[in-house]
Amino acid sequence: MTRGPQIKNPLPSVSSLREFYASVTSNLMFQLIFNPHVSAYTAGGQRSVFSEGLMCTLITTLITIPGIARALRAARAAGEIPAGIPENRLMRRLPRSPWGFALLAGVFLAPLGGLWFSFIFNFYGFTSWTFYQLFVFKLVYLTVLGKSLAALSVLRFTQPDPSLVRPSP
């Protein structure tokens, strides 16, 4: 008896839904605690939108990159890092320290985050954001930023150590 092709279940697994729920819940809790403090020192207007984007990007960068580096260090110790990761000379020149790399990325990305927040605020003609508008925008923005930082961090921290690499003749 031959079976036909197996059909893969298109629905997300329960574990991925749990991870998404935990991520959104922790983000909501962080926003409930952090947003009133941000509003206290940036009272309204374009300046507050720019500083909100600046702070969100900087904090996300400083939290994400060291966490990814820690996870990669554990995966490397367990031998779970594949051998065929392409080398990148530019990535090898960036700081090897997770905190140094996070600070460098934060310095370059934070102003871009502030400009992006300001662009969206002006493009749609907002005069102010409600908590829920800001929460949804930040949830989408920080998810995309976090995934991008994770990919960049994996590329950086899987590069061979420059002191161990011999220059090619």
Backbone as a chain_set.jsonl record, in Angstrom:
{"seq": "MTRGPQIKNPLPSVSSLREFYASVTSNLMFQLIFNPHVSAYTAGGQRSVFSEGLMCTLITTLITIPGIARALRAARAAGEIPAGIPENRLMRRLPRSPWGFALLAGVFLAPLGGLWFSFIFNFYGFTSWTFYQLFVFKLVYLTVLGKSLAALSVLRFTQPDPSLVRPSP", "coords": {"N": [[0.843, -1.169, 0.0], [0.763, 2.037, -1.02], [1.408, 5.267, 0.088], [0.141, 8.549, -0.434], [1.51, 11.835, -1.101], [2.718, 13.474, 1.8], [0.946, 15.811, 3.699], [1.756, 18.879, 4.947], [1.043, 20.398, 8.027], [-0.412, 23.537, 7.98], [-0.821, 25.289, 10.046], [0.503, 27.279, 12.738], [2.757, 25.932, 15.195], [2.018, 24.969, 18.584], [4.02, 25.684, 20.375], [5.316, 27.795, 19.041], [3.297, 29.678, 19.043], [3.061, 30.077, 21.8], [5.59, 31.238, 22.332], [5.354, 33.603, 20.834], [3.212, 34.812, 22.191], [4.372, 35.146, 24.736], [6.394, 36.925, 24.057], [4.947, 39.193, 23.127], [3.494, 39.768, 25.438], [5.544, 40.34, 27.315], [6.627, 42.564, 26.049], [4.445, 44.327, 26.171], [4.234, 44.674, 28.959], [6.689, 45.904, 29.45], [6.274, 48.263, 27.993], [4.138, 49.404, 29.394], [5.397, 50.049, 31.756], [7.616, 51.587, 30.938], [6.774, 53.597, 29.054], [5.221, 55.711, 30.438], [7.315, 56.958, 31.83], [8.94, 57.897, 29.781], [7.204, 59.711, 28.611], [7.116, 61.579, 30.61], [9.514, 63.043, 30.501], [9.647, 63.894, 27.88], [7.673, 65.881, 26.723], [5.278, 65.784, 24.562], [4.821, 66.476, 20.969], [7.045, 66.765, 18.069], [9.661, 66.439, 18.957], [9.46, 64.618, 21.059], [8.647, 62.311, 19.749], [10.857, 61.721, 18.149], [12.8, 61.29, 20.171], [11.65, 59.114, 21.443], [11.839, 57.106, 19.467], [14.615, 57.044, 19.29], [15.39, 56.19, 21.896], [14.04, 53.699, 22.085], [15.262, 52.205, 20.038], [17.956, 52.226, 20.853], [17.82, 50.939, 23.384], [16.759, 48.434, 22.635], [18.804, 47.495, 21.0], [20.911, 47.299, 22.855], [19.94, 45.316, 24.497], [19.359, 43.106, 22.847], [21.673, 42.272, 21.289], [23.837, 41.42, 23.126], [22.437, 39.24, 24.276], [22.007, 37.516, 22.088], [24.67, 36.954, 21.495], [25.427, 35.548, 23.799], [23.781, 33.267, 23.544], [24.822, 32.216, 21.165], [27.429, 31.627, 21.977], [26.928, 29.566, 23.775], [25.812, 27.702, 21.996], [27.989, 27.26, 20.348], [29.744, 26.056, 22.155], [28.377, 23.703, 22.579], [28.661, 22.564, 20.131], [26.899, 23.102, 18.044], [26.961, 24.936, 15.992], [26.936, 25.372, 12.55], [29.441, 24.46, 10.084], [29.696, 25.755, 7.616], [29.477, 28.622, 7.441], [29.577, 31.711, 5.824], [32.53, 33.717, 5.444], [33.13, 37.112, 6.327], [34.783, 39.976, 5.677], [34.307, 42.608, 6.529], [32.587, 42.252, 8.729], [34.292, 40.889, 10.432], [35.951, 42.915, 11.243], [34.507, 44.46, 12.974], [33.704, 45.22, 16.442], [34.655, 42.626, 18.699], [33.683, 42.131, 21.189], [30.543, 41.627, 22.741], [29.183, 43.758, 24.034], [30.574, 45.987, 23.086], [30.04, 45.785, 20.344], [27.255, 46.028, 20.449], [27.011, 48.63, 21.448], [28.239, 50.106, 19.381], [26.51, 49.465, 17.227], [24.167, 50.539, 18.3], [24.787, 53.281, 18.437], [24.908, 53.932, 15.73], [22.375, 53.075, 14.773], [20.37, 54.179, 16.424], [19.826, 57.016, 15.885], [18.696, 56.642, 13.338], [16.43, 55.177, 13.988], [15.02, 57.119, 15.457], [14.561, 58.972, 13.413], [12.949, 57.393, 11.747], [10.665, 56.978, 13.353], [9.814, 59.645, 13.517], [9.319, 60.17, 10.804], [7.143, 58.42, 10.222], [5.261, 59.473, 12.006], [4.882, 62.079, 10.974], [4.201, 61.527, 8.286], [1.706, 60.252, 8.364], [0.283, 62.249, 9.52], [-0.167, 62.532, 12.289], [-1.047, 64.096, 15.365], [-0.804, 63.43, 17.934], [-0.152, 60.341, 19.651], [-2.11, 57.608, 20.713], [-1.864, 55.371, 23.517], [-2.224, 52.736, 22.595], [-1.901, 52.936, 19.804], [0.778, 53.7, 19.702], [1.884, 51.482, 20.985], [1.3, 49.323, 19.205], [2.649, 50.189, 16.892], [5.294, 50.294, 17.903], [5.611, 47.624, 18.603], [5.603, 46.273, 16.136], [7.768, 47.613, 14.868], [9.917, 47.12, 16.684], [10.0, 44.346, 16.622], [10.77, 43.816, 13.97], [13.231, 45.186, 14.012], [14.57, 43.75, 16.044], [14.745, 41.156, 14.886], [16.353, 41.76, 12.693], [18.671, 42.677, 13.985], [19.364, 40.32, 15.257], [20.04, 38.658, 13.086], [22.235, 40.098, 12.076], [23.919, 39.973, 14.297], [24.375, 37.212, 14.53], [25.772, 36.797, 12.167], [28.03, 38.362, 12.752], [29.123, 37.22, 15.159], [29.717, 34.621, 14.482], [31.884, 34.667, 12.921], [35.291, 33.805, 12.227], [37.9, 34.138, 14.665], [39.983, 36.918, 14.267], [42.649, 36.833, 15.096], [43.306, 34.202, 14.948], [43.141, 33.515, 12.316], [44.953, 32.915, 9.448], [46.534, 35.069, 7.124], [45.757, 34.885, 3.667], [47.952, 33.814, 1.056]], "CA": [[0.0, 0.0, 0.0], [1.567, 3.26, -1.096], [0.751, 6.471, 0.587], [0.369, 9.738, -1.235], [2.4, 12.815, -0.469], [2.325, 13.933, 3.126], [0.551, 17.221, 3.732], [2.259, 19.541, 6.148], [0.054, 21.213, 8.721], [-0.053, 24.937, 7.762], [-1.022, 26.086, 11.252], [1.708, 27.362, 13.568], [2.771, 24.993, 16.313], [1.633, 25.548, 19.875], [5.192, 26.302, 20.991], [5.584, 29.1, 18.423], [2.275, 30.603, 19.55], [3.442, 30.42, 23.177], [6.715, 32.166, 22.26], [4.831, 34.887, 20.374], [2.419, 35.367, 23.29], [5.308, 35.592, 25.773], [7.082, 38.101, 23.533], [4.021, 40.326, 23.129], [3.169, 40.086, 26.827], [6.68, 41.018, 27.939], [6.722, 43.879, 25.427], [3.376, 45.144, 26.734], [4.617, 45.034, 30.326], [7.773, 46.877, 29.348], [5.7, 49.529, 27.534], [3.341, 49.97, 30.475], [6.31, 50.604, 32.752], [8.567, 52.532, 30.367], [6.163, 54.727, 28.352], [4.931, 56.886, 31.269], [8.565, 57.645, 32.155], [9.362, 58.62, 28.584], [6.285, 60.844, 28.454], [7.393, 62.583, 31.64], [10.606, 63.954, 30.133], [9.493, 64.357, 26.505], [6.26, 66.272, 26.709], [4.596, 66.065, 23.311], [5.42, 67.047, 19.774], [7.998, 66.067, 17.219], [10.849, 66.089, 19.715], [9.214, 63.411, 21.851], [8.587, 61.173, 18.83], [12.237, 61.414, 17.798], [13.489, 60.713, 21.33], [11.05, 57.784, 21.671], [12.494, 56.208, 18.516], [16.016, 56.961, 19.683], [15.498, 55.369, 23.096], [13.605, 52.314, 21.787], [16.283, 51.552, 19.225], [19.154, 52.038, 21.673], [17.558, 49.911, 24.398], [16.612, 47.139, 21.96], [20.135, 47.096, 20.559], [21.717, 46.915, 24.015], [19.393, 44.086, 25.083], [19.338, 41.996, 21.891], [22.979, 41.782, 20.815], [24.504, 40.551, 24.111], [21.68, 37.995, 24.438], [22.318, 36.652, 20.937], [26.062, 36.514, 21.65], [25.419, 34.521, 24.845], [23.192, 32.058, 22.969], [25.775, 31.666, 20.196], [28.545, 31.058, 22.73], [26.453, 28.273, 24.288], [25.663, 26.802, 20.849], [29.339, 26.894, 19.897], [30.28, 25.115, 23.141], [27.678, 22.427, 22.373], [28.97, 22.089, 18.785], [25.702, 23.222, 17.213], [27.162, 25.937, 14.941], [27.383, 24.699, 11.317], [30.774, 24.856, 9.627], [29.694, 26.455, 6.337], [29.046, 30.016, 7.519], [30.511, 32.491, 4.998], [33.345, 34.733, 6.116], [32.881, 38.476, 5.882], [35.881, 40.785, 6.206], [33.768, 43.768, 7.246], [32.077, 41.791, 10.025], [35.426, 40.533, 11.298], [36.569, 44.151, 11.745], [33.656, 45.054, 14.009], [34.142, 44.788, 17.783], [34.423, 41.226, 19.076], [32.922, 42.163, 22.441], [29.111, 41.856, 22.509], [28.779, 45.091, 24.484], [31.153, 46.947, 22.146], [29.271, 45.685, 19.103], [25.925, 46.585, 20.731], [27.149, 50.088, 21.558], [28.498, 50.625, 18.04], [25.261, 49.361, 16.466], [23.23, 51.492, 18.884], [25.173, 54.642, 18.049], [24.533, 54.143, 14.331], [20.97, 52.801, 14.491], [19.435, 54.974, 17.231], [19.307, 58.174, 15.139], [17.823, 56.168, 12.264], [15.157, 54.834, 14.626], [14.34, 58.378, 15.737], [14.088, 59.521, 12.14], [11.858, 56.557, 11.273], [9.49, 57.324, 14.151], [9.382, 60.98, 13.094], [8.77, 60.057, 9.457], [5.805, 57.817, 10.307], [4.417, 60.441, 12.711], [4.558, 63.167, 10.042], [3.605, 61.006, 7.061], [0.289, 59.997, 8.599], [-0.334, 63.456, 10.045], [-0.562, 62.426, 13.689], [-0.699, 65.181, 16.282], [-0.384, 62.673, 19.108], [-0.446, 58.922, 19.572], [-2.653, 56.973, 21.905], [-0.991, 54.304, 23.998], [-2.365, 51.543, 21.761], [-1.256, 53.205, 18.513], [2.217, 53.653, 19.934], [2.236, 50.102, 21.31], [1.27, 48.5, 17.991], [3.758, 50.625, 16.033], [6.55, 49.857, 18.496], [5.665, 46.167, 18.549], [6.023, 45.91, 14.776], [9.105, 48.166, 14.643], [10.924, 46.433, 17.494], [10.107, 42.972, 16.142], [11.61, 43.86, 12.758], [14.58, 45.574, 14.442], [15.159, 42.63, 16.778], [15.089, 40.089, 13.938], [17.49, 42.247, 11.901], [19.84, 42.66, 14.866], [19.727, 38.918, 15.485], [20.747, 38.186, 11.89], [23.524, 40.792, 12.051], [24.733, 39.442, 15.4], [24.797, 35.851, 14.172], [26.82, 36.949, 11.158], [29.233, 38.882, 13.395], [29.718, 36.368, 16.185], [30.125, 33.326, 13.933], [33.113, 34.875, 12.15], [36.47, 33.313, 12.939], [38.688, 35.124, 15.382], [41.036, 37.399, 13.354], [43.994, 36.471, 15.562], [43.549, 32.797, 14.608], [43.071, 33.352, 10.869], [46.187, 33.283, 8.734], [46.251, 35.749, 5.848], [45.991, 34.051, 2.486], [49.112, 34.326, 0.279]], "C": [[0.896, 1.242, 0.0], [0.734, 4.441, -0.613], [1.072, 7.625, -0.344], [1.293, 10.703, -0.51], [1.829, 13.268, 0.873], [2.015, 15.424, 3.068], [1.009, 17.817, 5.05], [1.158, 20.42, 6.729], [0.442, 22.692, 8.579], [-0.194, 25.814, 9.011], [0.263, 26.143, 12.064], [1.614, 26.391, 14.745], [2.411, 25.728, 17.606], [2.823, 26.254, 20.52], [5.501, 27.666, 20.358], [4.538, 30.122, 18.849], [2.574, 31.022, 20.987], [4.576, 31.435, 23.19], [6.242, 33.55, 21.827], [4.042, 35.572, 21.486], [3.331, 35.905, 24.395], [6.03, 36.85, 25.326], [6.185, 39.334, 23.578], [3.685, 40.742, 24.554], [4.314, 40.811, 27.513], [6.864, 42.413, 27.347], [5.658, 44.824, 25.99], [3.722, 45.593, 28.151], [5.727, 46.082, 30.32], [7.22, 48.25, 28.941], [4.876, 50.196, 28.625], [4.225, 50.618, 31.541], [7.119, 51.752, 32.167], [7.916, 53.761, 29.741], [5.79, 55.906, 29.244], [6.195, 57.665, 31.643], [9.078, 58.445, 30.974], [8.491, 59.863, 28.402], [6.584, 61.943, 29.46], [8.508, 63.535, 31.222], [10.552, 64.407, 28.68], [8.043, 64.737, 26.289], [5.829, 66.719, 25.32], [5.45, 66.528, 22.154], [6.434, 66.166, 19.093], [9.222, 65.607, 18.008], [10.648, 64.794, 20.509], [9.157, 62.174, 20.956], [10.0, 60.754, 18.444], [12.954, 60.745, 18.977], [12.928, 59.341, 21.679], [11.699, 56.763, 20.738], [13.954, 55.991, 18.859], [16.187, 56.008, 20.855], [15.118, 53.908, 22.82], [14.683, 51.558, 21.024], [17.526, 51.263, 20.053], [18.951, 50.931, 22.702], [17.446, 48.532, 23.755], [17.966, 46.614, 21.504], [20.964, 46.583, 21.732], [21.191, 45.656, 24.708], [19.585, 42.9, 24.14], [20.72, 41.424, 21.604], [23.716, 40.963, 21.875], [23.765, 39.23, 24.35], [21.947, 37.012, 23.315], [23.739, 36.11, 21.064], [26.174, 35.411, 22.697], [24.874, 33.193, 24.295], [24.133, 31.407, 21.96], [26.976, 31.033, 20.883], [28.157, 29.673, 23.274], [26.311, 27.258, 23.15], [27.021, 26.353, 20.329], [29.953, 25.871, 20.849], [29.639, 23.736, 22.981], [27.942, 21.845, 20.983], [27.796, 22.168, 17.824], [25.825, 24.264, 16.103], [27.648, 25.218, 13.686], [28.71, 25.275, 10.822], [30.755, 25.755, 8.4], [29.228, 27.896, 6.373], [30.057, 30.871, 6.751], [31.27, 33.526, 5.825], [33.064, 36.089, 5.493], [33.942, 39.369, 6.517], [35.39, 41.995, 6.985], [33.286, 43.367, 8.636], [33.214, 41.435, 10.976], [36.093, 41.768, 11.879], [35.755, 44.842, 12.825], [34.069, 44.523, 15.373], [33.751, 43.347, 18.088], [33.578, 41.135, 20.342], [31.442, 42.402, 22.139], [28.658, 43.257, 22.919], [29.354, 46.176, 23.574], [30.395, 46.968, 20.827], [27.88, 46.296, 19.291], [25.982, 48.107, 20.81], [27.384, 50.72, 20.192], [27.229, 50.584, 17.181], [24.236, 50.365, 16.98], [23.522, 52.917, 18.472], [24.767, 54.926, 16.603], [23.042, 53.987, 14.071], [19.987, 53.677, 15.256], [18.948, 56.232, 16.503], [18.398, 57.772, 13.977], [16.453, 55.771, 12.81], [14.349, 56.081, 14.952], [13.786, 59.016, 14.477], [12.921, 58.718, 11.586], [10.572, 56.857, 12.038], [8.937, 58.674, 13.712], [8.746, 60.943, 11.708], [7.348, 59.51, 9.492], [4.83, 58.796, 10.954], [3.964, 61.548, 11.759], [3.824, 62.675, 8.797], [2.103, 60.792, 7.229], [-0.424, 61.169, 9.259], [-0.821, 63.349, 11.481], [-0.205, 63.713, 14.434], [-0.292, 64.601, 17.627], [-0.764, 61.214, 18.885], [-1.119, 58.474, 20.849], [-1.682, 55.878, 22.33], [-1.039, 53.103, 23.055], [-1.771, 51.742, 20.374], [0.255, 53.089, 18.657], [2.668, 52.22, 20.213], [2.296, 49.234, 20.056], [2.427, 48.881, 17.059], [5.09, 50.13, 16.589], [6.694, 48.338, 18.461], [6.154, 45.707, 17.181], [7.462, 46.366, 14.533], [10.17, 47.37, 15.411], [11.057, 44.96, 17.119], [11.0, 42.911, 14.913], [13.051, 44.209, 13.124], [15.273, 44.415, 15.151], [15.577, 41.492, 15.866], [16.299, 40.496, 13.095], [18.77, 42.236, 12.734], [20.305, 41.238, 15.144], [20.51, 38.376, 14.295], [22.138, 38.808, 11.801], [24.461, 40.246, 13.126], [25.232, 38.036, 15.098], [25.917, 35.921, 13.146], [28.121, 37.425, 11.803], [29.905, 37.853, 14.299], [30.007, 34.949, 15.723], [31.356, 33.462, 13.051], [34.294, 34.33, 12.936], [37.226, 34.454, 13.605], [39.834, 35.59, 14.495], [42.438, 37.02, 13.797], [44.333, 35.016, 15.215], [43.578, 32.543, 13.107], [44.38, 33.807, 10.245], [45.82, 34.001, 7.451], [46.586, 34.832, 4.688], [47.108, 34.652, 1.641], [48.714, 34.975, -1.003]], "O": [[1.685, 1.452, 0.921], [-0.46, 4.563, -0.884], [2.136, 7.67, -0.962], [1.795, 10.402, 0.573], [0.619, 13.42, 1.04], [2.75, 16.196, 2.452], [0.685, 17.314, 6.126], [0.436, 21.099, 5.998], [1.527, 23.073, 9.018], [0.267, 26.956, 9.024], [1.03, 25.181, 12.085], [0.524, 26.076, 15.222], [2.495, 26.953, 17.689], [2.658, 27.304, 21.142], [5.903, 28.593, 21.061], [4.851, 31.302, 19.002], [2.368, 32.178, 21.356], [4.542, 32.39, 23.965], [6.676, 34.558, 22.385], [4.186, 36.775, 21.7], [3.093, 36.989, 24.928], [6.256, 37.752, 26.133], [6.615, 40.401, 24.017], [3.6, 41.934, 24.849], [4.088, 41.794, 28.219], [7.221, 43.346, 28.067], [5.943, 45.991, 26.256], [3.527, 46.756, 28.502], [5.697, 47.033, 31.101], [7.642, 49.275, 29.476], [4.909, 51.418, 28.768], [3.842, 51.615, 32.152], [7.293, 52.782, 32.819], [8.445, 54.865, 29.876], [6.027, 57.043, 28.836], [6.156, 58.889, 31.759], [9.594, 59.549, 31.145], [8.994, 60.939, 28.076], [6.331, 63.117, 29.189], [8.456, 64.72, 31.553], [11.36, 65.247, 28.284], [7.275, 63.962, 25.718], [5.993, 67.881, 24.948], [6.609, 66.913, 22.308], [6.658, 65.013, 19.461], [9.756, 64.525, 17.764], [11.562, 63.977, 20.614], [9.579, 61.095, 21.372], [10.307, 59.562, 18.413], [13.64, 59.74, 18.792], [13.667, 58.485, 22.166], [12.067, 55.672, 21.174], [14.47, 54.881, 18.732], [17.035, 55.116, 20.813], [15.802, 52.991, 23.275], [14.979, 50.403, 21.333], [18.089, 50.172, 19.966], [19.821, 50.078, 22.872], [17.988, 47.561, 24.283], [18.241, 45.419, 21.612], [21.639, 45.559, 21.622], [21.937, 45.0, 25.435], [19.935, 41.806, 24.585], [20.911, 40.209, 21.669], [24.192, 39.876, 21.549], [24.402, 38.207, 24.6], [22.096, 35.813, 23.555], [23.986, 34.94, 20.774], [26.922, 34.451, 22.514], [25.439, 32.129, 24.551], [24.231, 30.181, 21.905], [27.487, 30.012, 20.423], [28.953, 28.735, 23.237], [26.65, 26.087, 23.319], [27.186, 25.204, 19.919], [30.608, 24.927, 20.407], [30.288, 22.718, 23.221], [27.488, 20.739, 20.688], [27.711, 21.377, 16.885], [24.876, 24.456, 15.343], [28.662, 24.522, 13.734], [29.052, 26.423, 11.106], [31.732, 26.466, 8.164], [28.625, 28.357, 5.404], [31.26, 30.772, 6.994], [30.738, 34.121, 6.762], [32.797, 36.2, 4.296], [33.999, 39.506, 7.739], [35.99, 42.369, 7.993], [33.55, 44.069, 9.612], [33.111, 41.652, 12.183], [36.744, 41.674, 12.919], [36.267, 45.721, 13.519], [34.718, 43.481, 15.456], [32.645, 42.911, 17.769], [32.844, 40.167, 20.536], [31.117, 43.295, 21.355], [27.844, 43.873, 22.232], [28.689, 47.18, 23.318], [30.14, 48.032, 20.262], [27.381, 46.996, 18.409], [25.098, 48.792, 20.296], [26.795, 51.754, 19.877], [26.911, 51.553, 16.492], [23.516, 50.976, 16.191], [22.602, 53.683, 18.188], [24.333, 56.033, 16.285], [22.492, 54.697, 13.228], [18.873, 53.9, 14.782], [17.745, 56.493, 16.506], [17.439, 58.479, 13.665], [15.433, 56.006, 12.162], [13.135, 56.107, 14.751], [12.671, 59.539, 14.474], [11.996, 59.293, 11.013], [9.506, 56.977, 11.435], [7.726, 58.829, 13.552], [7.743, 61.615, 11.467], [6.45, 60.07, 8.864], [3.695, 58.932, 10.498], [2.788, 61.911, 11.744], [2.916, 63.348, 8.31], [1.322, 61.116, 6.334], [-1.622, 61.086, 9.53], [-1.791, 64.01, 11.853], [0.819, 64.336, 14.157], [0.475, 65.213, 18.369], [-1.595, 60.899, 18.034], [-0.747, 58.904, 21.941], [-0.783, 55.509, 21.574], [-0.001, 52.517, 22.75], [-1.192, 50.809, 19.818], [0.924, 52.461, 17.836], [3.717, 51.794, 19.731], [3.255, 48.484, 19.872], [3.1, 48.01, 16.507], [5.92, 49.608, 15.845], [7.803, 47.829, 18.302], [7.026, 44.843, 17.088], [8.283, 45.59, 14.045], [11.198, 46.995, 14.847], [12.131, 44.383, 17.285], [11.883, 42.058, 14.821], [13.987, 43.599, 12.608], [16.44, 44.132, 14.882], [16.651, 40.917, 16.048], [17.17, 39.672, 12.817], [19.828, 41.835, 12.249], [21.504, 40.982, 15.253], [21.529, 37.709, 14.474], [23.109, 38.12, 11.485], [25.657, 40.079, 12.888], [26.385, 37.709, 15.38], [26.9, 35.188, 13.245], [29.198, 36.949, 11.444], [31.115, 37.642, 14.215], [30.502, 34.143, 16.511], [31.824, 32.471, 12.49], [34.305, 34.383, 14.166], [37.183, 35.596, 13.147], [40.598, 34.757, 14.006], [43.333, 36.896, 12.961], [45.505, 34.64, 15.189], [43.994, 31.47, 12.669], [44.851, 34.92, 10.477], [44.89, 33.59, 6.757], [47.572, 34.096, 4.722], [47.2, 35.873, 1.52], [49.573, 35.446, -1.749]]}, "num_chains": 1, "name": "protein.A"}
